Short mmCIF file of C-alpha atoms in Angstrom, two decimals:
data_model
loop_
_atom_site.label_atom_id
_atom_site.label_comp_id
_atom_site.label_asym_id
_atom_site.label_seq_id
_atom_site.Cartn_x
_atom_site.Cartn_y
_atom_site.Cartn_z
CA MET A 1 128.15 148.40 58.95
CA ILE A 2 129.61 146.03 61.57
CA LYS A 3 131.71 143.25 60.08
CA LYS A 4 130.94 139.78 61.49
CA VAL A 5 133.92 138.02 62.99
CA LYS A 6 134.28 134.44 61.83
CA GLU A 7 134.86 131.58 64.27
CA ASN A 8 138.45 130.96 63.14
CA GLU A 9 139.23 134.61 63.78
CA TYR A 10 138.22 134.13 67.46
CA VAL A 11 140.60 131.18 67.70
CA LYS A 12 143.37 133.20 66.09
CA LEU A 13 142.75 136.05 68.55
CA VAL A 14 142.97 133.69 71.55
CA ILE A 15 146.23 132.20 70.27
CA GLU A 16 147.73 135.67 69.82
CA LEU A 17 146.71 136.66 73.37
CA LEU A 18 148.26 133.48 74.78
CA GLU A 19 151.56 134.19 73.00
CA ASN A 20 151.66 137.68 74.51
CA ARG A 21 153.20 137.57 78.02
CA LYS A 22 151.12 140.51 79.22
CA THR A 23 147.77 138.91 78.35
CA ARG A 24 148.65 135.20 78.71
CA ALA A 25 147.75 134.91 82.42
CA LEU A 26 144.46 136.76 81.99
CA VAL A 27 143.41 134.54 79.09
CA LYS A 28 144.30 131.36 81.00
CA LEU A 29 142.29 132.56 83.99
CA ALA A 30 139.30 133.26 81.77
CA LEU A 31 139.53 129.85 80.11
CA TRP A 32 139.73 128.04 83.49
CA GLY A 33 136.79 130.07 84.75
CA PHE A 34 134.74 129.07 81.71
CA PHE A 35 135.72 125.40 82.19
CA PHE A 36 134.64 125.30 85.86
CA LEU A 37 131.44 127.18 85.08
CA LEU A 38 130.60 124.53 82.48
CA ILE A 39 131.30 121.66 84.92
CA PHE A 40 129.22 123.24 87.73
CA SER A 41 126.35 123.81 85.32
CA ILE A 42 126.32 120.14 84.27
CA PHE A 43 126.33 118.87 87.88
CA ASP A 44 123.68 121.38 88.91
CA VAL A 45 121.35 120.21 86.16
CA ARG A 46 121.88 116.57 87.17
CA GLY A 47 121.50 117.29 90.87
CA THR A 48 118.28 119.23 90.62
CA HIS A 49 116.63 116.84 88.19
CA THR A 50 113.84 114.89 89.88
CA PRO A 51 112.98 111.65 88.10
CA THR A 52 109.30 111.39 87.32
CA LYS A 53 107.45 108.50 88.90
CA ASP A 54 105.15 106.63 86.56
CA THR A 55 101.55 106.98 87.67
CA LEU A 56 100.00 103.55 88.02
CA SER A 57 96.39 102.99 87.15
CA SER A 58 93.95 102.05 89.91
CA LYS A 59 93.95 98.40 88.79
CA GLU A 60 97.76 98.24 88.60
CA GLU A 61 98.02 99.57 92.16
CA TRP A 62 95.31 97.21 93.35
CA LYS A 63 96.51 93.96 91.78
CA THR A 64 99.85 94.12 93.65
CA MET A 65 98.27 95.14 96.97
CA LEU A 66 99.49 92.74 99.70
CA ASN A 67 98.88 94.68 102.89
CA TYR A 68 95.34 95.69 103.88
CA LYS A 69 92.23 95.00 105.93
CA SER A 70 88.94 94.12 104.31
CA GLU A 71 85.34 93.50 105.21
CA ILE A 72 83.87 90.80 102.99
CA THR A 73 80.09 90.52 102.94
CA PHE A 74 78.50 87.39 101.49
CA THR A 75 74.81 87.65 100.64
CA ILE A 76 73.45 84.17 99.94
CA ASN A 77 69.71 84.06 99.34
CA GLU A 78 68.29 85.73 102.46
CA GLU A 79 71.35 85.22 104.65
CA THR A 80 74.23 87.66 105.19
CA TYR A 81 77.68 86.66 106.44
CA ILE A 82 80.50 89.09 107.25
CA LEU A 83 84.08 87.93 107.00
CA ASN A 84 86.73 90.29 108.40
CA SER A 85 90.18 89.89 106.88
CA VAL A 86 93.63 91.17 107.86
CA ARG A 87 96.42 90.54 105.35
CA ASN A 88 100.18 91.01 105.34
CA GLY A 89 101.90 89.45 102.33
CA SER A 90 100.98 85.77 101.88
CA TYR A 91 99.57 85.58 105.43
CA GLU A 92 95.96 86.41 106.11
CA LYS A 93 93.79 86.12 109.20
CA LEU A 94 90.03 85.86 108.76
CA LYS A 95 87.20 85.94 111.27
CA ILE A 96 83.57 85.07 110.70
CA GLY A 97 81.48 85.23 113.85
CA GLU A 98 83.52 83.45 116.52
CA ASP A 99 85.42 81.33 114.01
CA VAL A 100 88.99 82.27 113.12
CA TYR A 101 90.76 81.09 109.97
CA TYR A 102 94.27 81.58 108.62
CA LEU A 103 95.45 81.63 105.02
CA GLU A 104 99.17 80.92 105.20
CA GLN A 105 101.22 80.35 102.06
CA ASP A 106 97.99 79.50 100.19
CA TYR A 107 96.78 76.94 102.77
CA LEU A 108 93.69 77.37 104.94
CA TYR A 109 93.63 76.57 108.66
CA HIS A 110 90.84 76.76 111.23
CA LEU A 111 91.76 77.84 114.74
CA GLU A 112 90.55 75.27 117.26
CA GLY A 113 91.50 76.26 120.80
CA TYR A 114 95.16 77.16 120.52
CA ASN A 115 95.82 74.92 117.53
CA LYS A 116 95.47 75.50 113.80
CA LYS A 117 93.71 72.64 112.05
CA PHE A 118 94.59 72.27 108.36
CA ILE A 119 91.65 72.41 105.95
CA LYS A 120 92.15 70.74 102.58
CA GLU A 121 90.28 73.32 100.51
CA THR A 122 90.63 77.10 100.68
CA SER A 123 86.89 77.72 100.28
CA LEU A 124 84.45 79.30 102.72
CA LEU A 125 80.78 79.97 102.03
CA GLY A 126 81.10 78.39 98.62
CA TYR A 127 83.94 80.56 97.30
CA ASP A 128 87.70 80.10 97.12
CA LEU A 129 89.26 82.71 99.42
CA LEU A 130 92.42 82.85 97.32
CA LYS A 131 90.27 84.07 94.45
CA LEU A 132 88.98 86.97 96.51
CA ARG A 133 92.47 88.48 96.50
CA PRO A 134 93.20 91.49 94.27
CA ASP A 135 95.49 89.66 91.84
CA PHE A 136 92.76 87.22 90.77
CA LEU A 137 89.98 89.81 90.81
CA ASN A 138 92.15 92.05 88.66
CA GLU A 139 92.38 89.20 86.14
CA ILE A 140 88.58 89.10 86.12
CA LEU A 141 88.37 92.84 85.45
CA LEU A 142 90.93 92.57 82.64
CA ASN A 143 88.61 90.11 80.93
CA SER A 144 85.50 92.18 81.63
CA LYS A 145 83.79 94.89 79.64
CA LEU A 146 83.40 98.36 81.15
CA GLU A 147 79.69 99.13 80.97
CA TYR A 148 79.48 102.51 82.70
CA THR A 149 81.35 105.06 84.81
CA THR A 150 79.71 107.31 87.42
CA ASN A 151 81.60 110.32 88.81
CA TYR A 152 80.11 111.60 92.04
CA GLU A 153 79.77 115.37 92.33
CA ASP A 154 81.89 117.08 95.02
CA SER A 155 83.57 113.73 95.69
CA LYS A 156 86.69 111.86 94.58
CA LEU A 157 84.65 108.66 94.34
CA VAL A 158 84.16 106.97 90.97
CA LYS A 159 81.92 103.95 90.40
CA LYS A 160 82.54 101.65 87.46
CA GLY A 161 80.34 98.82 86.28
CA TYR A 162 81.72 95.78 84.44
CA SER A 163 80.32 92.60 82.94
CA ILE A 164 82.04 89.34 82.08
CA ASN A 165 80.59 86.35 80.30
CA THR A 166 79.79 83.62 82.85
CA ALA A 167 81.61 81.04 80.75
CA LYS A 168 84.77 83.17 80.84
CA PHE A 169 84.45 83.67 84.60
CA VAL A 170 84.11 79.90 85.12
CA GLU A 171 87.10 79.33 82.86
CA LEU A 172 89.26 81.68 84.97
CA TYR A 173 87.90 80.42 88.28
CA HIS A 174 87.65 76.66 87.67
CA GLN A 175 89.93 76.28 84.62
CA SER A 176 87.05 74.51 82.92
CA ILE A 177 85.08 75.14 79.74
CA ILE A 178 81.30 75.58 79.64
CA THR A 179 78.82 77.16 77.25
CA ASP A 180 76.81 79.99 78.77
CA ASP A 181 75.49 83.25 77.34
CA SER A 182 74.73 84.93 80.69
CA PHE A 183 76.92 87.49 82.46
CA VAL A 184 78.47 88.08 85.85
CA THR A 185 78.29 91.75 86.83
CA ILE A 186 80.84 93.66 88.91
CA GLU A 187 80.79 97.11 90.50
CA VAL A 188 84.01 98.84 91.51
CA MET A 189 84.42 101.95 93.65
CA GLU A 190 87.59 104.01 93.26
CA LYS A 191 88.81 106.83 95.47
CA ASN A 192 91.90 108.91 94.65
CA ASN A 193 92.90 106.43 91.94
CA GLN A 194 92.66 103.52 94.40
CA ILE A 195 90.13 100.68 94.33
CA VAL A 196 88.43 100.72 97.73
CA GLN A 197 85.44 98.46 97.09
CA ILE A 198 84.37 95.72 94.70
CA GLU A 199 81.08 93.86 94.50
CA LEU A 200 80.42 90.74 92.45
CA ASP A 201 76.98 89.39 91.54
CA LEU A 202 77.72 85.67 91.09
CA LYS A 203 74.17 84.35 90.82
CA GLU A 204 74.76 83.11 87.27
CA MET A 205 77.89 81.20 88.26
CA GLN A 206 76.22 79.61 91.27
CA LYS A 207 73.48 78.01 89.17
CA TYR A 208 75.98 75.26 88.48
CA SER A 209 76.17 74.38 92.19
CA GLN A 210 74.04 71.66 93.78
CA THR A 211 72.26 74.15 96.06
CA ILE A 212 69.46 76.30 94.70
CA ILE A 213 70.70 79.89 95.02
CA GLN A 214 68.71 82.89 93.85
CA VAL A 215 71.04 85.53 95.30
CA TYR A 216 74.82 85.24 95.64
CA LYS A 217 76.81 88.44 96.04
CA ILE A 218 80.22 89.22 97.47
CA LYS A 219 81.18 92.75 98.48
CA ILE A 220 84.69 93.65 99.63
CA ILE A 221 85.55 96.96 101.30
CA TYR A 222 89.26 97.72 101.79
CA SER A 223 90.82 99.78 104.60
CA ASP A 224 94.18 100.41 106.32
CA ILE A 225 96.02 99.78 103.08
CA GLY A 226 99.74 99.35 103.76
CA LYS A 227 99.30 99.64 107.55
CA VAL A 228 98.90 96.02 108.69
CA SER A 229 101.71 94.67 110.91
CA LYS A 230 102.85 91.02 110.95
CA GLU A 231 101.59 90.67 114.53
CA GLU A 232 98.03 91.35 113.39
CA VAL A 233 97.94 88.21 111.22
CA GLU A 234 99.35 85.87 113.88
#
């Protein structure tokens, strides 16, 4: 039977070897070797450790998106209007037909010749352009109910349908209170965990306008995310 050596017996053995001139140098060398091995192991573990990056949800990525191009399609009754947008930070250039507009620091300007004419309101085609930006639309989705999710076969596309009470939408949009039991519907397309398209059916909200509107939809398709230079918005 092998007798187990207790821990204090190891310590006693090391002390005895250190007191012996013949074995002192060898023991010191072994102790230093163990010390450096321990230090190198600690630094190696720290050096090879790769911090994990938190994976943001599609809406978290989208709501902070400040650099992108977008094609905004307004469908109002039987008319269709396409607004092309190029954004870099708080500066945005928009073109509808031959007309060019600029959103700069939350103010809207119309390009007339070589001059930018200030426009008091930031609305075009009956909708506030500032509230077509991802941060506001994300707030709408946060207050909406997810109705369905469609995963496309052999594709990384996912379609999600949402609904939000019209009264809540008006509250967020106008900061006003109404009573309304109808709903605004929203469809979102995601690709590789990134929102690439959003479509809002705002017919119910538009019934409060002075114009009779049977159809009012806004569809936004995003592209060139993170690739827009400052020169493109000038």
